[in-house]
PDB file of C-alpha atoms in Angstrom:
ATOM      1  CA  MET K   1    -135.538 -84.082-213.429  1.00  0.00           C
ATOM      2  CA  LYS K   2    -132.322 -82.367-215.175  1.00  0.00           C
ATOM      3  CA  ILE K   3    -129.127 -81.911-213.858  1.00  0.00           C
ATOM      4  CA  ILE K   4    -126.670 -79.778-215.452  1.00  0.00           C
ATOM      5  CA  LEU K   5    -123.261 -80.421-214.864  1.00  0.00           C
ATOM      6  CA  MET K   6    -120.707 -77.309-215.407  1.00  0.00           C
ATOM      7  CA  ARG K   7    -116.842 -77.220-215.161  1.00  0.00           C
ATOM      8  CA  HIS K   8    -115.383 -73.941-214.114  1.00  0.00           C
ATOM      9  CA  GLY K   9    -114.317 -71.745-216.796  1.00  0.00           C
ATOM     10  CA  GLN K  10    -109.535 -71.639-217.693  1.00  0.00           C
ATOM     11  CA  ALA K  11    -109.034 -70.260-213.987  1.00  0.00           C
ATOM     12  CA  GLU K  12    -104.955 -68.971-213.098  1.00  0.00           C
ATOM     13  CA  ALA K  13    -102.070 -71.047-213.269  1.00  0.00           C
ATOM     14  CA  TYR K  14    -102.013 -72.935-208.908  1.00  0.00           C
ATOM     15  CA  GLN K  15    -101.025 -71.250-206.326  1.00  0.00           C
ATOM     16  CA  GLN K  16    -100.336 -71.575-202.816  1.00  0.00           C
ATOM     17  CA  ALA K  17    -103.692 -72.136-202.367  1.00  0.00           C
ATOM     18  CA  ASP K  18    -105.908 -74.034-205.342  1.00  0.00           C
ATOM     19  CA  ASN K  19    -108.889 -72.092-203.223  1.00  0.00           C
ATOM     20  CA  ILE K  20    -108.288 -69.487-204.140  1.00  0.00           C
ATOM     21  CA  ARG K  21    -107.053 -69.394-208.044  1.00  0.00           C
ATOM     22  CA  GLN K  22    -109.118 -66.365-209.821  1.00  0.00           C
ATOM     23  CA  LEU K  23    -111.155 -66.804-214.103  1.00  0.00           C
ATOM     24  CA  THR K  24    -108.873 -65.541-216.753  1.00  0.00           C
ATOM     25  CA  PRO K  25    -110.527 -62.668-218.859  1.00  0.00           C
ATOM     26  CA  LEU K  26    -111.643 -66.120-221.383  1.00  0.00           C
ATOM     27  CA  GLY K  27    -112.330 -68.186-218.215  1.00  0.00           C
ATOM     28  CA  HIS K  28    -115.073 -65.112-217.842  1.00  0.00           C
ATOM     29  CA  GLN K  29    -115.990 -65.467-221.898  1.00  0.00           C
ATOM     30  CA  GLN K  30    -116.223 -68.871-221.033  1.00  0.00           C
ATOM     31  CA  ALA K  31    -118.521 -69.527-218.399  1.00  0.00           C
ATOM     32  CA  LYS K  32    -120.410 -66.836-220.095  1.00  0.00           C
ATOM     33  CA  GLN K  33    -120.715 -68.751-223.595  1.00  0.00           C
ATOM     34  CA  THR K  34    -121.328 -71.644-221.577  1.00  0.00           C
ATOM     35  CA  ALA K  35    -124.090 -69.732-218.910  1.00  0.00           C
ATOM     36  CA  GLU K  36    -125.982 -68.007-222.794  1.00  0.00           C
ATOM     37  CA  TYR K  37    -126.529 -71.830-224.006  1.00  0.00           C
ATOM     38  CA  LEU K  38    -127.178 -72.606-220.812  1.00  0.00           C
ATOM     39  CA  LEU K  39    -130.273 -70.182-220.822  1.00  0.00           C
ATOM     40  CA  SER K  40    -131.483 -70.477-224.126  1.00  0.00           C
ATOM     41  CA  LEU K  41    -132.503 -73.795-223.921  1.00  0.00           C
ATOM     42  CA  TYR K  42    -133.175 -74.379-219.668  1.00  0.00           C
ATOM     43  CA  GLN K  43    -134.870 -73.058-216.561  1.00  0.00           C
ATOM     44  CA  PRO K  44    -132.566 -73.322-213.778  1.00  0.00           C
ATOM     45  CA  ASP K  45    -134.761 -73.481-210.035  1.00  0.00           C
ATOM     46  CA  PHE K  46    -131.812 -73.997-207.897  1.00  0.00           C
ATOM     47  CA  PHE K  47    -127.854 -73.451-207.785  1.00  0.00           C
ATOM     48  CA  VAL K  48    -124.828 -75.807-206.371  1.00  0.00           C
ATOM     49  CA  VAL K  49    -121.551 -74.563-206.746  1.00  0.00           C
ATOM     50  CA  SER K  50    -118.138 -75.273-205.009  1.00  0.00           C
ATOM     51  CA  PRO K  51    -116.700 -73.073-202.959  1.00  0.00           C
ATOM     52  CA  TYR K  52    -113.575 -72.369-204.751  1.00  0.00           C
ATOM     53  CA  ASP K  53    -113.674 -68.926-206.452  1.00  0.00           C
ATOM     54  CA  ARG K  54    -112.693 -69.971-209.627  1.00  0.00           C
ATOM     55  CA  ALA K  55    -116.308 -72.612-209.666  1.00  0.00           C
ATOM     56  CA  GLN K  56    -118.037 -69.201-207.897  1.00  0.00           C
ATOM     57  CA  GLN K  57    -116.823 -67.090-210.698  1.00  0.00           C
ATOM     58  CA  THR K  58    -118.304 -69.615-213.282  1.00  0.00           C
ATOM     59  CA  LEU K  59    -121.770 -69.596-211.839  1.00  0.00           C
ATOM     60  CA  ALA K  60    -122.053 -65.986-211.137  1.00  0.00           C
ATOM     61  CA  ALA K  61    -122.769 -66.107-214.883  1.00  0.00           C
ATOM     62  CA  LEU K  62    -125.686 -67.590-214.661  1.00  0.00           C
ATOM     63  CA  SER K  63    -127.149 -66.540-211.105  1.00  0.00           C
ATOM     64  CA  THR K  64    -126.610 -62.591-212.370  1.00  0.00           C
ATOM     65  CA  GLN K  65    -129.006 -63.249-214.843  1.00  0.00           C
ATOM     66  CA  LEU K  66    -130.942 -65.297-212.739  1.00  0.00           C
ATOM     67  CA  PRO K  67    -131.149 -63.780-208.784  1.00  0.00           C
ATOM     68  CA  GLU K  68    -134.381 -65.250-207.751  1.00  0.00           C
ATOM     69  CA  VAL K  69    -132.600 -68.723-208.744  1.00  0.00           C
ATOM     70  CA  PRO K  70    -131.313 -70.359-204.268  1.00  0.00           C
ATOM     71  CA  VAL K  71    -127.799 -70.882-204.011  1.00  0.00           C
ATOM     72  CA  SER K  72    -126.076 -73.582-202.158  1.00  0.00           C
ATOM     73  CA  VAL K  73    -122.018 -73.865-201.254  1.00  0.00           C
ATOM     74  CA  HIS K  74    -121.403 -77.608-200.823  1.00  0.00           C
ATOM     75  CA  ASP K  75    -118.134 -77.619-199.559  1.00  0.00           C
ATOM     76  CA  ASN K  76    -118.042 -81.274-200.965  1.00  0.00           C
ATOM     77  CA  ILE K  77    -117.422 -80.850-204.257  1.00  0.00           C
ATOM     78  CA  THR K  78    -113.760 -79.551-204.571  1.00  0.00           C
ATOM     79  CA  PRO K  79    -111.258 -80.934-206.870  1.00  0.00           C
ATOM     80  CA  SER K  80    -110.887 -83.997-204.566  1.00  0.00           C
ATOM     81  CA  ASP K  81    -113.514 -85.015-203.259  1.00  0.00           C
ATOM     82  CA  ASP K  82    -115.439 -88.356-202.916  1.00  0.00           C
ATOM     83  CA  ALA K  83    -117.640 -88.570-206.068  1.00  0.00           C
ATOM     84  CA  ARG K  84    -120.657 -90.741-204.185  1.00  0.00           C
ATOM     85  CA  GLU K  85    -120.628 -88.767-201.056  1.00  0.00           C
ATOM     86  CA  ALA K  86    -121.287 -85.494-203.414  1.00  0.00           C
ATOM     87  CA  LEU K  87    -124.132 -87.334-205.780  1.00  0.00           C
ATOM     88  CA  THR K  88    -125.506 -88.794-202.044  1.00  0.00           C
ATOM     89  CA  GLY K  89    -125.665 -84.048-201.324  1.00  0.00           C
ATOM     90  CA  LEU K  90    -126.948 -83.812-204.335  1.00  0.00           C
ATOM     91  CA  ALA K  91    -130.131 -86.326-203.643  1.00  0.00           C
ATOM     92  CA  ASP K  92    -130.976 -84.366-200.829  1.00  0.00           C
ATOM     93  CA  VAL K  93    -131.852 -80.710-203.255  1.00  0.00           C
ATOM     94  CA  THR K  94    -135.312 -80.337-204.398  1.00  0.00           C
ATOM     95  CA  ALA K  95    -135.322 -78.911-207.662  1.00  0.00           C
ATOM     96  CA  GLU K  96    -136.587 -79.643-211.488  1.00  0.00           C
ATOM     97  CA  CYS K  97    -133.106 -78.698-213.247  1.00  0.00           C
ATOM     98  CA  LEU K  98    -130.135 -78.229-210.975  1.00  0.00           C
ATOM     99  CA  VAL K  99    -127.556 -76.234-211.574  1.00  0.00           C
ATOM    100  CA  VAL K 100    -123.583 -78.062-210.245  1.00  0.00           C
ATOM    101  CA  VAL K 101    -120.296 -76.035-211.088  1.00  0.00           C
ATOM    102  CA  CYS K 102    -117.513 -77.279-209.850  1.00  0.00           C
ATOM    103  CA  HIS K 103    -114.380 -79.122-210.724  1.00  0.00           C
ATOM    104  CA  MET K 104    -112.190 -82.169-213.030  1.00  0.00           C
ATOM    105  CA  SER K 105    -111.970 -84.225-211.551  1.00  0.00           C
ATOM    106  CA  ILE K 106    -115.393 -84.827-209.171  1.00  0.00           C
ATOM    107  CA  ILE K 107    -117.175 -83.864-212.216  1.00  0.00           C
ATOM    108  CA  ALA K 108    -116.183 -86.871-214.588  1.00  0.00           C
ATOM    109  CA  LYS K 109    -116.952 -88.478-212.037  1.00  0.00           C
ATOM    110  CA  LEU K 110    -120.210 -87.250-210.696  1.00  0.00           C
ATOM    111  CA  ALA K 111    -121.468 -87.748-214.476  1.00  0.00           C
ATOM    112  CA  ALA K 112    -119.544 -90.858-214.823  1.00  0.00           C
ATOM    113  CA  LEU K 113    -121.445 -92.399-211.523  1.00  0.00           C
ATOM    114  CA  LEU K 114    -125.357 -90.454-212.993  1.00  0.00           C
ATOM    115  CA  ILE K 115    -125.300 -92.695-216.183  1.00  0.00           C
ATOM    116  CA  GLY K 116    -122.954 -95.489-214.686  1.00  0.00           C
ATOM    117  CA  GLU K 117    -120.194 -94.567-217.687  1.00  0.00           C
ATOM    118  CA  THR K 118    -116.351 -94.610-216.825  1.00  0.00           C
ATOM    119  CA  PRO K 119    -115.631 -91.035-216.337  1.00  0.00           C
ATOM    120  CA  GLU K 120    -114.812 -88.481-219.240  1.00  0.00           C
ATOM    121  CA  SER K 121    -113.073 -85.294-218.644  1.00  0.00           C
ATOM    122  CA  PHE K 122    -114.496 -82.256-219.731  1.00  0.00           C
ATOM    123  CA  ALA K 123    -113.360 -79.360-220.721  1.00  0.00           C
ATOM    124  CA  LEU K 124    -113.228 -75.996-218.678  1.00  0.00           C
ATOM    125  CA  ALA K 125    -116.162 -74.675-219.566  1.00  0.00           C
ATOM    126  CA  GLU K 126    -118.471 -77.278-220.796  1.00  0.00           C
ATOM    127  CA  ALA K 127    -121.393 -78.327-219.272  1.00  0.00           C
ATOM    128  CA  ARG K 128    -123.585 -81.918-219.308  1.00  0.00           C
ATOM    129  CA  VAL K 129    -127.098 -82.369-219.155  1.00  0.00           C
ATOM    130  CA  PHE K 130    -128.406 -85.463-217.387  1.00  0.00           C
ATOM    131  CA  GLU K 131    -132.305 -86.771-217.320  1.00  0.00           C
ATOM    132  CA  MET K 132    -132.927 -88.818-214.604  1.00  0.00           C
ATOM    133  CA  ASP K 133    -136.321 -89.780-212.676  1.00  0.00           C
ATOM    134  CA  PHE K 134    -134.428 -89.060-209.469  1.00  0.00           C
ATOM    135  CA  VAL K 135    -130.712 -88.289-208.195  1.00  0.00           C
ATOM    136  CA  ALA K 136    -128.726 -91.918-207.819  1.00  0.00           C
ATOM    137  CA  ALA K 137    -126.116 -93.830-209.332  1.00  0.00           C
ATOM    138  CA  ASP K 138    -127.112 -94.885-213.021  1.00  0.00           C
ATOM    139  CA  MET K 139    -130.294 -93.451-213.069  1.00  0.00           C
ATOM    140  CA  ALA K 140    -129.852 -90.971-215.181  1.00  0.00           C
ATOM    141  CA  LYS K 141    -129.269 -90.739-219.861  1.00  0.00           C
ATOM    142  CA  GLU K 142    -126.967 -87.181-220.931  1.00  0.00           C
ATOM    143  CA  VAL K 143    -129.034 -85.489-223.275  1.00  0.00           C
ATOM    144  CA  ASP K 144    -127.045 -82.601-223.569  1.00  0.00           C
ATOM    145  CA  ARG K 145    -123.404 -80.660-223.641  1.00  0.00           C
ATOM    146  CA  PHE K 146    -121.954 -78.333-224.819  1.00  0.00           C
ATOM    147  CA  VAL K 147    -117.871 -76.729-224.801  1.00  0.00           C
ATOM    148  CA  PRO K 148    -116.992 -73.719-225.100  1.00  0.00           C
ATOM    149  CA  ALA K 149    -114.375 -71.670-227.305  1.00  0.00           C
ATOM    150  CA  GLN K 150    -111.615 -73.001-225.553  1.00  0.00           C
ATOM    151  CA  SER K 151    -109.190 -70.206-226.473  1.00  0.00           C
TER     152      SER K 151
END
């Protein structure tokens, strides 16, 4: 199976409520670039997304092209959530190619858990592709990475 971890695109400056920050025009462009890259090489069959607006908007670049693919909102993949708990929730998803759209720093921690290494920052709208037999810590191998234009 494959898990594709994707960070949201560039968002507005911080506001009182972090969960309602919107993507900027560049953020929408980044999400579109990454979606085009991913869809040219992979066939997602399930989407998991954070409840935050900017993650939902980033996922829209993929889901509008694949409206038949189910989407599940996971409340435990927001910026400060526990990565081990999040990974347990992802292990319950049945998919051959799962795309997860969320945030720093949880996305870096999820990637590190999958491959058993130290967390490494993701660029805006960056996607990393991992292969594994099943979802568990230290069971994956990173096989691809895409970083869209950052300006």
